[in-house]
Coordinates of C-alpha atoms in Angstrom, one line a residue:
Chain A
X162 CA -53.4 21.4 -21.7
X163 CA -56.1 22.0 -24.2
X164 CA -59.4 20.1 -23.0
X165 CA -62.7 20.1 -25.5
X166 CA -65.7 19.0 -23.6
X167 CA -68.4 17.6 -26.0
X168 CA -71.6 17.8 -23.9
X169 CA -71.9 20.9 -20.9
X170 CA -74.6 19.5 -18.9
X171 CA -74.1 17.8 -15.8
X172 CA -71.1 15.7 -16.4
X173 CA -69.3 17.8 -19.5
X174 CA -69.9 21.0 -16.7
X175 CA -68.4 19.2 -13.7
X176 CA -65.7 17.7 -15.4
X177 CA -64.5 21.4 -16.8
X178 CA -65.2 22.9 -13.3
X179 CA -62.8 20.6 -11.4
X180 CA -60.1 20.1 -14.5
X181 CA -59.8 23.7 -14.4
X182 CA -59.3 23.7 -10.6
X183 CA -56.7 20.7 -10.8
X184 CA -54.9 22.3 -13.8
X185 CA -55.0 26.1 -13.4
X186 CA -52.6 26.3 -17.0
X187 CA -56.0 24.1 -19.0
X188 CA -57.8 25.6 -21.8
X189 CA -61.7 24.5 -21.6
X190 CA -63.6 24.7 -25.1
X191 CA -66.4 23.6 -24.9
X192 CA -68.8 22.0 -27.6
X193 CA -72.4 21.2 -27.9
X194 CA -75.6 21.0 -30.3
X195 CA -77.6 22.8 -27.9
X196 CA -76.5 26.4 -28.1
X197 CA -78.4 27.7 -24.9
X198 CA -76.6 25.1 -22.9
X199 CA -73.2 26.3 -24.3
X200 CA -74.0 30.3 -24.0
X201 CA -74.9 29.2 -20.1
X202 CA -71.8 27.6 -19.4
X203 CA -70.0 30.5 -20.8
X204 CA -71.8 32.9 -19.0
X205 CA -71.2 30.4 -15.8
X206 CA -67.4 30.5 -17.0
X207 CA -67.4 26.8 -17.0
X208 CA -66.1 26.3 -20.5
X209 CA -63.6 29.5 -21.5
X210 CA -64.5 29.4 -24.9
X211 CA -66.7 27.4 -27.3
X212 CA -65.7 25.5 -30.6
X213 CA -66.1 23.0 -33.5
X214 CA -64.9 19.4 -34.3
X215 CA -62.8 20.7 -36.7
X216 CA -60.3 22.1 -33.8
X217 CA -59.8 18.3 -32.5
X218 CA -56.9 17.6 -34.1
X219 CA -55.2 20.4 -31.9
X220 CA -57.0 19.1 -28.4
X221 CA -54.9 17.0 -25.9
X222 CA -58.1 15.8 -24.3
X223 CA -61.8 15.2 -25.6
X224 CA -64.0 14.5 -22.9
X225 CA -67.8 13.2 -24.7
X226 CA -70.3 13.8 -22.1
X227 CA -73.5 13.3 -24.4
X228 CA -76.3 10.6 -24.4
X229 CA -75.1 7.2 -24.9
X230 CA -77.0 7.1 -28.5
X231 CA -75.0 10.4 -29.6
X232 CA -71.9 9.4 -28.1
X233 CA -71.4 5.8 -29.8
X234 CA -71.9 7.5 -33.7
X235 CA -70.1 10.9 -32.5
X236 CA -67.0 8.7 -31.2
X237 CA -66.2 7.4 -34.6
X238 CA -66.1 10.9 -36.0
X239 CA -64.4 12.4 -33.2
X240 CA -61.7 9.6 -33.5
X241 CA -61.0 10.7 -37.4
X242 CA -60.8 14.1 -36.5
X243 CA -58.9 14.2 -33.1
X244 CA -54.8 14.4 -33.3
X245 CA -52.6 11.1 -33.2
X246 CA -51.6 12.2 -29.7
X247 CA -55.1 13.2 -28.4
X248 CA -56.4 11.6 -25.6
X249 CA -60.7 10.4 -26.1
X250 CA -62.5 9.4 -23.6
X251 CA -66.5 9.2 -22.6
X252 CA -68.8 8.8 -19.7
X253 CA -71.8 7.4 -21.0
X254 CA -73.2 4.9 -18.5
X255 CA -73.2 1.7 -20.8
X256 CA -69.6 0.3 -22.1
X257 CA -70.8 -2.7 -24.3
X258 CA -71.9 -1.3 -27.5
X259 CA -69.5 2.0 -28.1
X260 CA -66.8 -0.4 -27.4
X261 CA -67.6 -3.3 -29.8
X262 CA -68.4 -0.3 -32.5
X263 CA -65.1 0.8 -32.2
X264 CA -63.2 -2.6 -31.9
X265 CA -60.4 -3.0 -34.3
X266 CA -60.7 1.2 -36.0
X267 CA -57.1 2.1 -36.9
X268 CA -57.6 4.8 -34.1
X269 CA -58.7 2.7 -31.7
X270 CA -55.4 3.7 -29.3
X271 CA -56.7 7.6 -29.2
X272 CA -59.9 5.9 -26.9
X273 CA -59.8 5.3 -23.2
X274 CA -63.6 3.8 -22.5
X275 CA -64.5 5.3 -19.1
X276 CA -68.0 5.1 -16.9
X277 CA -67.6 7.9 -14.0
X278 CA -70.2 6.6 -11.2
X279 CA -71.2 10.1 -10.4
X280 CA -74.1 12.2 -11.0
X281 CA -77.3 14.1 -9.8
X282 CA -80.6 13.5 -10.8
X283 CA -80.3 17.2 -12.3
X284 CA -79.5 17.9 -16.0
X285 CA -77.6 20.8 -18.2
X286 CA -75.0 23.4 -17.0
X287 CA -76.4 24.7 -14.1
X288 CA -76.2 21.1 -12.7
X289 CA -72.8 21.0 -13.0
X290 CA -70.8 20.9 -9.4
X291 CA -67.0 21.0 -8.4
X292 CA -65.8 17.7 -6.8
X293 CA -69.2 16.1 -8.4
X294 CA -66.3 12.8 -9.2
X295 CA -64.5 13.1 -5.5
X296 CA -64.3 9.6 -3.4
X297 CA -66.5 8.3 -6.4
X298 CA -65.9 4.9 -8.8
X299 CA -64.8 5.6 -12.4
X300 CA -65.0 2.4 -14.7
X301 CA -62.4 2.1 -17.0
X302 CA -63.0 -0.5 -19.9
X303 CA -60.5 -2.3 -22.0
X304 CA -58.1 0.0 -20.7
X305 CA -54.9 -2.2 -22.6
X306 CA -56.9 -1.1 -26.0
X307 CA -55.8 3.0 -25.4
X308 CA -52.4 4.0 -25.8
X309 CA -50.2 3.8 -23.1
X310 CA -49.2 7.6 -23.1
X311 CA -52.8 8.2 -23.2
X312 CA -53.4 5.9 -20.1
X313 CA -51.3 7.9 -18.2
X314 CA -52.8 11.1 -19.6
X315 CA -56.3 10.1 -18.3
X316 CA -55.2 8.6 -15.0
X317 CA -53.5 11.4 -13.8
X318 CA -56.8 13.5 -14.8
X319 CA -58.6 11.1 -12.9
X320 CA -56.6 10.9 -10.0
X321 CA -56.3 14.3 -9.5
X322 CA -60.1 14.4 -9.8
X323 CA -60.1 12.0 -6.5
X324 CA -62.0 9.2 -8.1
X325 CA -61.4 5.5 -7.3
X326 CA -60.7 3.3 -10.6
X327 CA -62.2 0.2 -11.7
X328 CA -61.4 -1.9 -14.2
X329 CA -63.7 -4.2 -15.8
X330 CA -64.5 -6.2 -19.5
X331 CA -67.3 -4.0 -20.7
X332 CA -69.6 -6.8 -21.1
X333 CA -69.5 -7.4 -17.1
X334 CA -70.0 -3.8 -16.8
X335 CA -73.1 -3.7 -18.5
X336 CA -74.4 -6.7 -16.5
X337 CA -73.5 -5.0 -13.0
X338 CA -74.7 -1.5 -13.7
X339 CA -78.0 -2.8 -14.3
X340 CA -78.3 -4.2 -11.6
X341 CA -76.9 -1.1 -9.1
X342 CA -78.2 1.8 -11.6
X343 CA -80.4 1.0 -14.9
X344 CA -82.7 -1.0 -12.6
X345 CA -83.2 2.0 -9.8
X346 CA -84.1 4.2 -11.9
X347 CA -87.2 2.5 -13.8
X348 CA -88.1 1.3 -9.9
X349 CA -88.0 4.7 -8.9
X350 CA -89.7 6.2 -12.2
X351 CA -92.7 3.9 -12.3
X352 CA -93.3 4.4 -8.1
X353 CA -93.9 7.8 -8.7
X354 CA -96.3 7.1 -11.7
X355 CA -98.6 4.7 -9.8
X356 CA -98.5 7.3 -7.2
X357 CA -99.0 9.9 -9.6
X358 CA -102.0 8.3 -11.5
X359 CA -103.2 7.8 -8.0
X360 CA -103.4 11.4 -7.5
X361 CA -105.7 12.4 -9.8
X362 CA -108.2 10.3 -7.7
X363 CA -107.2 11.3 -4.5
X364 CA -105.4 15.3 -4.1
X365 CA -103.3 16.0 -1.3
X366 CA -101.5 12.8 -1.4
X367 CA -97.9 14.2 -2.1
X368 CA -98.9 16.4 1.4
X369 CA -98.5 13.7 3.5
X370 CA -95.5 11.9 2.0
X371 CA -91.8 11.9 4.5
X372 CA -88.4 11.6 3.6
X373 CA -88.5 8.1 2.6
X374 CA -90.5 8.4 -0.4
X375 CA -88.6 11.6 -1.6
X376 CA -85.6 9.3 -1.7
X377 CA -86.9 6.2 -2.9
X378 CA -88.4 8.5 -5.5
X379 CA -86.0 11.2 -6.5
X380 CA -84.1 9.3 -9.4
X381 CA -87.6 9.5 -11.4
X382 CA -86.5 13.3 -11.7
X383 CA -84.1 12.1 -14.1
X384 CA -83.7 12.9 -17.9
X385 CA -85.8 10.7 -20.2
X386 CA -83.5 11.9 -22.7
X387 CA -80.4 10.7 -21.3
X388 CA -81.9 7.1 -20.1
X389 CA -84.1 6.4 -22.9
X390 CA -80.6 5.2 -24.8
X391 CA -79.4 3.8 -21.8
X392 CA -82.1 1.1 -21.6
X393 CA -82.0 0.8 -25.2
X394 CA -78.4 0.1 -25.5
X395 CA -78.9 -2.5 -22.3
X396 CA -81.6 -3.9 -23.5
X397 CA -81.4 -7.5 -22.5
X398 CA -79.2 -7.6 -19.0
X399 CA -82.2 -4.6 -18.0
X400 CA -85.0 -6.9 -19.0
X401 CA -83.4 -9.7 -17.1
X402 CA -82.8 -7.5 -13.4
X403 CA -86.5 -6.3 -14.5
X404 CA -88.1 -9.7 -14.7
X405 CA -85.9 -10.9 -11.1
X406 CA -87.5 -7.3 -9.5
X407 CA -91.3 -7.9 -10.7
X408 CA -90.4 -12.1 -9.5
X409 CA -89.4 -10.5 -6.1
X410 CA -92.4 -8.2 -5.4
X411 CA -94.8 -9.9 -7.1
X412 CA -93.5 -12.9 -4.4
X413 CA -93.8 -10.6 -2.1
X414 CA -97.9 -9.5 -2.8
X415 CA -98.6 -13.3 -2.8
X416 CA -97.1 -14.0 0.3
X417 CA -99.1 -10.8 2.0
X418 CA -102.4 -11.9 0.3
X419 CA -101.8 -15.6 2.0
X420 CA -101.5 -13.5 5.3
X421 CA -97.7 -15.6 5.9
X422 CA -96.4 -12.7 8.2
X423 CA -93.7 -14.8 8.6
X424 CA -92.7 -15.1 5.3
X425 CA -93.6 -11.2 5.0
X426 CA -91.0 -11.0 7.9
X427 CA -88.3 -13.3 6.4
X428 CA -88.5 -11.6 3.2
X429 CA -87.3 -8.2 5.1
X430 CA -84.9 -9.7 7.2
X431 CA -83.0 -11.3 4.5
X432 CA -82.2 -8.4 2.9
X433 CA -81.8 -6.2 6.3
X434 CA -77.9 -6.5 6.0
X435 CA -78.0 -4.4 3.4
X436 CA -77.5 -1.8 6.1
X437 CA -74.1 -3.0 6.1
X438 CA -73.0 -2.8 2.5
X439 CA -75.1 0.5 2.2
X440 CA -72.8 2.1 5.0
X441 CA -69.6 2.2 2.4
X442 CA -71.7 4.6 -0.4
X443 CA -72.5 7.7 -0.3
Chain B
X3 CA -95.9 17.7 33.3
X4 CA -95.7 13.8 33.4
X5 CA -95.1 12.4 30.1
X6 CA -94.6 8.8 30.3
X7 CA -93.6 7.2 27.2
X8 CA -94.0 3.6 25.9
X9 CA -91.8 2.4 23.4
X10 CA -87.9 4.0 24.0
X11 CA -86.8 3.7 20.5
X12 CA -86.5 6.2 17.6
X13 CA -89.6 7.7 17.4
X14 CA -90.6 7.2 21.6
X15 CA -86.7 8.3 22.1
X16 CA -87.1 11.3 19.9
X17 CA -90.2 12.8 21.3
X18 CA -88.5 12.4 24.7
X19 CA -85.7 14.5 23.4
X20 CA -88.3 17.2 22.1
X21 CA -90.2 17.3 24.9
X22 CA -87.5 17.5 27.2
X23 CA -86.4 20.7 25.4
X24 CA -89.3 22.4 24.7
X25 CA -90.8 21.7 27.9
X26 CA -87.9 21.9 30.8
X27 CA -90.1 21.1 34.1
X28 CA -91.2 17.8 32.2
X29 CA -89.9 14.3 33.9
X30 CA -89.9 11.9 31.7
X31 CA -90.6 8.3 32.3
X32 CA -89.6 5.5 29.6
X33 CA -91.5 1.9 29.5
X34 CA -90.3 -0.3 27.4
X35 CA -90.8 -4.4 27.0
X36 CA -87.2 -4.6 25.8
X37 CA -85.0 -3.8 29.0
X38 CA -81.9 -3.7 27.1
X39 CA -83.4 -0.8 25.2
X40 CA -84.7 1.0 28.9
X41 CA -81.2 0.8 30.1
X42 CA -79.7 2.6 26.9
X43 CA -82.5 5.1 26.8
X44 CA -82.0 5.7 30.7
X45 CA -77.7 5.7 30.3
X46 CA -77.7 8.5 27.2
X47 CA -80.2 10.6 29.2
X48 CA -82.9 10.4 26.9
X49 CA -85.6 9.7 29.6
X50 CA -85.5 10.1 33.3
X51 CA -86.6 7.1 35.1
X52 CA -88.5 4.1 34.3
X53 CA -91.9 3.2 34.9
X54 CA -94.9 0.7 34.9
X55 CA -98.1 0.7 33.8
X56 CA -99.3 0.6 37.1
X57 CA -98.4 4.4 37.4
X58 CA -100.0 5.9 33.9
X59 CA -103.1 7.0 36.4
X60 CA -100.9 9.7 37.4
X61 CA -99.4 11.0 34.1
X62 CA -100.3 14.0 32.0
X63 CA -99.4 12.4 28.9
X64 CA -98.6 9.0 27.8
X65 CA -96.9 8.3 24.6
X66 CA -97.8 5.1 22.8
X67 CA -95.0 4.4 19.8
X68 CA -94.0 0.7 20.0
X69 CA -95.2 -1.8 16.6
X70 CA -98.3 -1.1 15.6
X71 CA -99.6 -4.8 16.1
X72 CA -98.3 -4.1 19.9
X73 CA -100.4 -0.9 20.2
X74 CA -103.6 -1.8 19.3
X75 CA -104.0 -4.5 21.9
X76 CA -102.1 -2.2 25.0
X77 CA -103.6 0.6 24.4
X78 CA -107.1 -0.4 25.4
X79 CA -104.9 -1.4 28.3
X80 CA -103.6 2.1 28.4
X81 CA -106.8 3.6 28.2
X82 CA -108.5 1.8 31.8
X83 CA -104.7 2.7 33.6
X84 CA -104.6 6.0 32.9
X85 CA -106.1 9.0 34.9
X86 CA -109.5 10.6 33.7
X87 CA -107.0 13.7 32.9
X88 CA -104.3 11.4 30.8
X89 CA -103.7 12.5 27.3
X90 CA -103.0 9.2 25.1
X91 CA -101.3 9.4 21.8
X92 CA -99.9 6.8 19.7
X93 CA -97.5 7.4 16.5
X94 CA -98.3 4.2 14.0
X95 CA -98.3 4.2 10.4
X96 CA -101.9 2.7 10.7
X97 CA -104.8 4.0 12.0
X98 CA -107.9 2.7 10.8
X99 CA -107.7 -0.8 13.0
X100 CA -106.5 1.1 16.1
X101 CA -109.5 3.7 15.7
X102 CA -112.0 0.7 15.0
X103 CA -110.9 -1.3 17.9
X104 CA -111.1 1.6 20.6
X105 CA -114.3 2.9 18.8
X106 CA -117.1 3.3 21.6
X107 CA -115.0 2.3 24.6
X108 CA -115.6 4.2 27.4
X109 CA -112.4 5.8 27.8
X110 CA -112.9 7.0 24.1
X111 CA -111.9 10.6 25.0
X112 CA -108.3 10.2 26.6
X113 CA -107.0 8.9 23.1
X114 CA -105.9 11.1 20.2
X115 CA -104.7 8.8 17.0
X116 CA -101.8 10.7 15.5
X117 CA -99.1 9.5 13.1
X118 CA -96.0 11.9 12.7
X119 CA -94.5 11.1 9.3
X120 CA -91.2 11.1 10.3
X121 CA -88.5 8.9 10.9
X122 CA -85.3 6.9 9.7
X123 CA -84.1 3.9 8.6
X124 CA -82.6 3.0 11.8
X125 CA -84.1 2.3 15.1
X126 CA -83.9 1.9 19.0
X127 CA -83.0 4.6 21.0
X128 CA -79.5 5.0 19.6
X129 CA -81.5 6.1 16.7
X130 CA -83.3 9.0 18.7
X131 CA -82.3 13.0 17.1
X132 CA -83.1 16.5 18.2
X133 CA -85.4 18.4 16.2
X134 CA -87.1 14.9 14.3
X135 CA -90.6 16.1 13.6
X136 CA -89.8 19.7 13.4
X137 CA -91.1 20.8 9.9
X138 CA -93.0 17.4 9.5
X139 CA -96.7 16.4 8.9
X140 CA -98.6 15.1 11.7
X141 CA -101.8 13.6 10.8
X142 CA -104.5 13.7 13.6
X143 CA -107.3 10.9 12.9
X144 CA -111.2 11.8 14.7
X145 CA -109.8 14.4 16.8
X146 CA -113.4 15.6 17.3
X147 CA -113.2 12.2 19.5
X148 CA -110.6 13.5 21.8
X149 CA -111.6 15.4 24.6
X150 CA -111.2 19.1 24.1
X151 CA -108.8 19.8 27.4
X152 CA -106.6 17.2 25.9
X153 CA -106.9 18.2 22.3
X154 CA -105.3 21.1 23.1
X155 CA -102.7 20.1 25.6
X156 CA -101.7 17.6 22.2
X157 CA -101.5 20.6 19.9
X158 CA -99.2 22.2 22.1
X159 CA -97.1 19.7 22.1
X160 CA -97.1 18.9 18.2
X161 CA -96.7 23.2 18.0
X162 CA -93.8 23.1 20.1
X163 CA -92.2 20.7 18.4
X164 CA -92.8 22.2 14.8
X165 CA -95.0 20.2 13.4
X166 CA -97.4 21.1 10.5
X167 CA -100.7 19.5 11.2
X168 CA -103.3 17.4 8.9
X169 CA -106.7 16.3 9.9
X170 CA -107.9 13.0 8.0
X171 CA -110.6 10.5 8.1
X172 CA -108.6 7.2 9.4
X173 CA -109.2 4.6 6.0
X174 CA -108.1 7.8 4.0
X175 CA -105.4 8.5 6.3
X176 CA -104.3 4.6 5.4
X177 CA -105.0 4.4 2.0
X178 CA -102.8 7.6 1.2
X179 CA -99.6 6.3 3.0
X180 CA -100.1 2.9 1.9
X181 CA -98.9 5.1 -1.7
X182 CA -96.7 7.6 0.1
X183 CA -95.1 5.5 2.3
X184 CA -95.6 1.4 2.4
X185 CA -95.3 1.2 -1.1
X186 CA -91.6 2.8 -1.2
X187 CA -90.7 0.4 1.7
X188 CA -91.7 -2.5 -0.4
X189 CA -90.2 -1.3 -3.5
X190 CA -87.3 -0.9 -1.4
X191 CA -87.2 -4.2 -0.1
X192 CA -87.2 -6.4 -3.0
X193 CA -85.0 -4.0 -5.3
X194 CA -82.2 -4.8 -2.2
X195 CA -83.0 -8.3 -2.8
X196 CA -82.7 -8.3 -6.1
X197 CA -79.5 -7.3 -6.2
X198 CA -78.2 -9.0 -3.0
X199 CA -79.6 -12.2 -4.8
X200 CA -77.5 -11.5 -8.3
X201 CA -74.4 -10.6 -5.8
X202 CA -74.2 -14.2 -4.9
X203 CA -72.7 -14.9 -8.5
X204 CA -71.6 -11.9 -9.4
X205 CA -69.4 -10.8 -6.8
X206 CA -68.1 -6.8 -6.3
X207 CA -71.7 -5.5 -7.4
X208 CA -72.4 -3.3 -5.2
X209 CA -68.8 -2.0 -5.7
X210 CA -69.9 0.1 -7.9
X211 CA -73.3 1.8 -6.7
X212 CA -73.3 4.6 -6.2
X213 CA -75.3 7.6 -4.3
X214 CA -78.7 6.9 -6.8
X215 CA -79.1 3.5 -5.8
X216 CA -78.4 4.1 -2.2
X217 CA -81.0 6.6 -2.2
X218 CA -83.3 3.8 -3.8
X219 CA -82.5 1.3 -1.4
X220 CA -82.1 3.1 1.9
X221 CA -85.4 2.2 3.2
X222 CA -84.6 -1.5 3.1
X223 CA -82.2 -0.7 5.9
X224 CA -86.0 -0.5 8.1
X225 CA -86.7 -2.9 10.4
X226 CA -89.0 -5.8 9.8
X227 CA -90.7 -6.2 13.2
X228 CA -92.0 -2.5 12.8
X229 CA -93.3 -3.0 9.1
X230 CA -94.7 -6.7 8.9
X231 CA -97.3 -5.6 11.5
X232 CA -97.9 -2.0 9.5
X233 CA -98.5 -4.5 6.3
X234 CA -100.3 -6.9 7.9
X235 CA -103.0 -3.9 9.3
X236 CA -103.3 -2.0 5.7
X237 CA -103.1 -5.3 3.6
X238 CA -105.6 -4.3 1.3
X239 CA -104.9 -0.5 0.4
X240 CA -100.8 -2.1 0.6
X241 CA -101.8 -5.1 -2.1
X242 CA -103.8 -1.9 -4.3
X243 CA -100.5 -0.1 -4.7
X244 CA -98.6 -3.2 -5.1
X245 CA -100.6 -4.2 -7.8
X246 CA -100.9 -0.7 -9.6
X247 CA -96.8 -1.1 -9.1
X248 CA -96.1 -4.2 -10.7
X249 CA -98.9 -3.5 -13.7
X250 CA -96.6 -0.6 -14.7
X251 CA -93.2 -1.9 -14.3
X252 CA -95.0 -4.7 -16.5
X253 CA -96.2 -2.5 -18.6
X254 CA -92.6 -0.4 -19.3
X255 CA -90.6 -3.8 -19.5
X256 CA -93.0 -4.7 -22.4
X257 CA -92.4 -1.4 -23.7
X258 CA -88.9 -2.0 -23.8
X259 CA -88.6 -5.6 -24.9
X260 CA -90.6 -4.6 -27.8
X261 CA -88.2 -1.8 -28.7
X262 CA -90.6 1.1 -28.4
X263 CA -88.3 3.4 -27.1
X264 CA -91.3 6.4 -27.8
X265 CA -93.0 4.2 -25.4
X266 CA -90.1 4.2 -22.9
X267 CA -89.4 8.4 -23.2
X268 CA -93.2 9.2 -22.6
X269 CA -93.3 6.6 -19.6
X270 CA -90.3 8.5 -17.9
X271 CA -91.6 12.3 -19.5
X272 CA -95.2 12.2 -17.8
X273 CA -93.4 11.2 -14.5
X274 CA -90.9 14.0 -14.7
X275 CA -92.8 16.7 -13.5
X276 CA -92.8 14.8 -9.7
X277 CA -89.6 17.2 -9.7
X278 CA -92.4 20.3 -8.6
X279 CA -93.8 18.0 -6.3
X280 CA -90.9 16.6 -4.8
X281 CA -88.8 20.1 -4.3
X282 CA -91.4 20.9 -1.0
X283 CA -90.6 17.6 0.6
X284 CA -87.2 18.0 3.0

């Protein structure tokens, strides 16, 4: 099985690791504009070898692991250039707009739109991980639009890969995953500036912080890179969980100003059973 | 050594488990208001009797870690029942109040205001672990207040149980968490209600978090009679933050709905570098 990985960062990298675990016979070659990224995952021995677009046509799988801006122009290329029997599919974490830009392409079939719900807030090769995708959701989009052979192609990657599948419209998608992901990470991003910005005040402030604000905090470690598209491309449902979240706290500063402990109270306990839906993620 | 302590849940369980260990002669006594939790604490061997008030004259140390609205009022109680050779230390997330409200009492000298940051989401003595505060901050508020003898008999304590100590001027010591700590808690909060609030259309949401937003939402699994009280006490420095919060999450969603994505990259670059910071914190 010859596999091309566009993209060796975190997702490209993990994907080659445990594809070339699962299928001792695959050929990795991997593929990406940043050549220090792809001379480290040689070196690592994620990818065996490195190539061009031009070698698609011989690939049975493309795997596009890039930024969701790169991804939706490189697909239409990568779709002209891969073989009639070669199997496409992506990772990018919004399904809406690479979907709709490919709608109706005569090679529409070659294109299996997929959202792996796996990741680390770390970035490039040497974040990539074996068994990164074990026990965890993969998203699969419009999944009657991709060639049946090819179906079967990337489910049996999948499954071997020990992920869970998902199918949704890719419009729903985009609504959800705002909600559960795009939204977390501007929370997280903009707690650590206000805490930042309150730094340069007071030093020694990161000295006394626990546990709890390293993790409500550790998704603004992310790369702007990678989620600068993201938002752009989800514009409108991450405006509308943005508007609900400021709603909520601002809510919640009123009700504190007013002194209503009880209300302050109420507003914790309501969302206390969280604990239970929390218990089933890892 | 006669360590009563009040308060039998995580953080009153876990120093019991600590001390236990660190300090094998020591009989430990448990109070606690809630009898259900006395029995539990007593059944899974955490502490070795129970107690009353009415005997604190004869304990070496008493441990104050209940809410810190319950604190404040019992431990000027405390103070007039224990011995003239009692250590008193309390735990709370708050310390300015409790500092103001014992400030020229008498009994001044048997007190030591401390707040470990450590903890969990969870809590009751179920929740008690080996080895909690090892590695952690304590921060030690007016110890020059404390009487030396018992000073030090604290500080062996804290030592033996591995923790790093801070000294800090109470309204600083509440106006740095209220950033470190209460913030996240809030920021937690509502982002869980936000999304439990959009699950009640959109069902299967939370089907497809995954370990980010878990991270960003685990401290809304805390429990709401502990932090309405903790709110209540550092309302001002709490609404600050709050405030500073929502101004910037303002501030990026404008960035966004207008389309500057330069805006939105630079927002999430100049908070990137928390990653230095955030590596030292377990």
């Amino acid at each position: 099985m010859k596999v091309h990985i566009i993209g060796t960062g975190l997702i490209g990298g993990s994907f080659a690791l445990d594809i070339k675990e699962q299928f001792p016979e695959a050929e990795i070659t991997g593929i990406d504009a940043n050549e220090s990224h792809l001379e480290e995952a040689l070196e690592k021995g994620i990818i065996d070898a490195t190539g061009t677009l031009e070698e698609l046509s011989l690939a049975d799988v493309v795997i596009l692991a890039v930024p969701v801006d790169v991804s939706r122009n490189l697909l239409l290329k990568v779709m002209e250039m891969a073989g009639e029997d070669t199997l496409i599919f992506d990772a990018g974490s919004t399904k809406n707009g690479i979907c709709t830009a490919v709608a109706g392409h005569p090679n529409r079939r070659k294109y299996l739109a997929a959202h792996p719900i796996a990741g680390t807030e770390y970035s490039g090769p040497g974040a990539a991980i074996k068994g990164l995708f074990r026990g965890k959701t993969n998203i699969i989009c419009e999944v009657e639009k991709t060639a049946f052979k090819l179906q079967e192609r990337a489910l049996e990657i999948f499954q071997k890969l020990g992920m869970r599948i998902r199918y949704m419209d890719p419009a729903a998608h985009d609504k959800h995953i705002a909600y559960v992901s795009h939204l977390s990470h501007i929370s997280s991003f903009m707690l650590g500036k206000t805490v930042l910005e309150k730094e340069k005040n007071e030093k020694d402030i990161f000295d006394l912080a626990g546990s709890g604000f390293a993790s409500t905090v550790r998704l603004a470690k992310s790369s702007p890179a990678m989620w600068t598209p993201i938002f752009a491309q989800n514009k409108e449902n991450v405006l509308e969980t943005l508007d609900e979240y400021i709603k909520n706290l601002s809510n919640f500063r009123d009700l504190l100003k007013e002194e209503d402990y009880d209300g302050v109270f109420l507003e914790m306990e309501k969302t206390n059973h969280i604990k239970t839906i929390l218990n089933g993620i890892n």
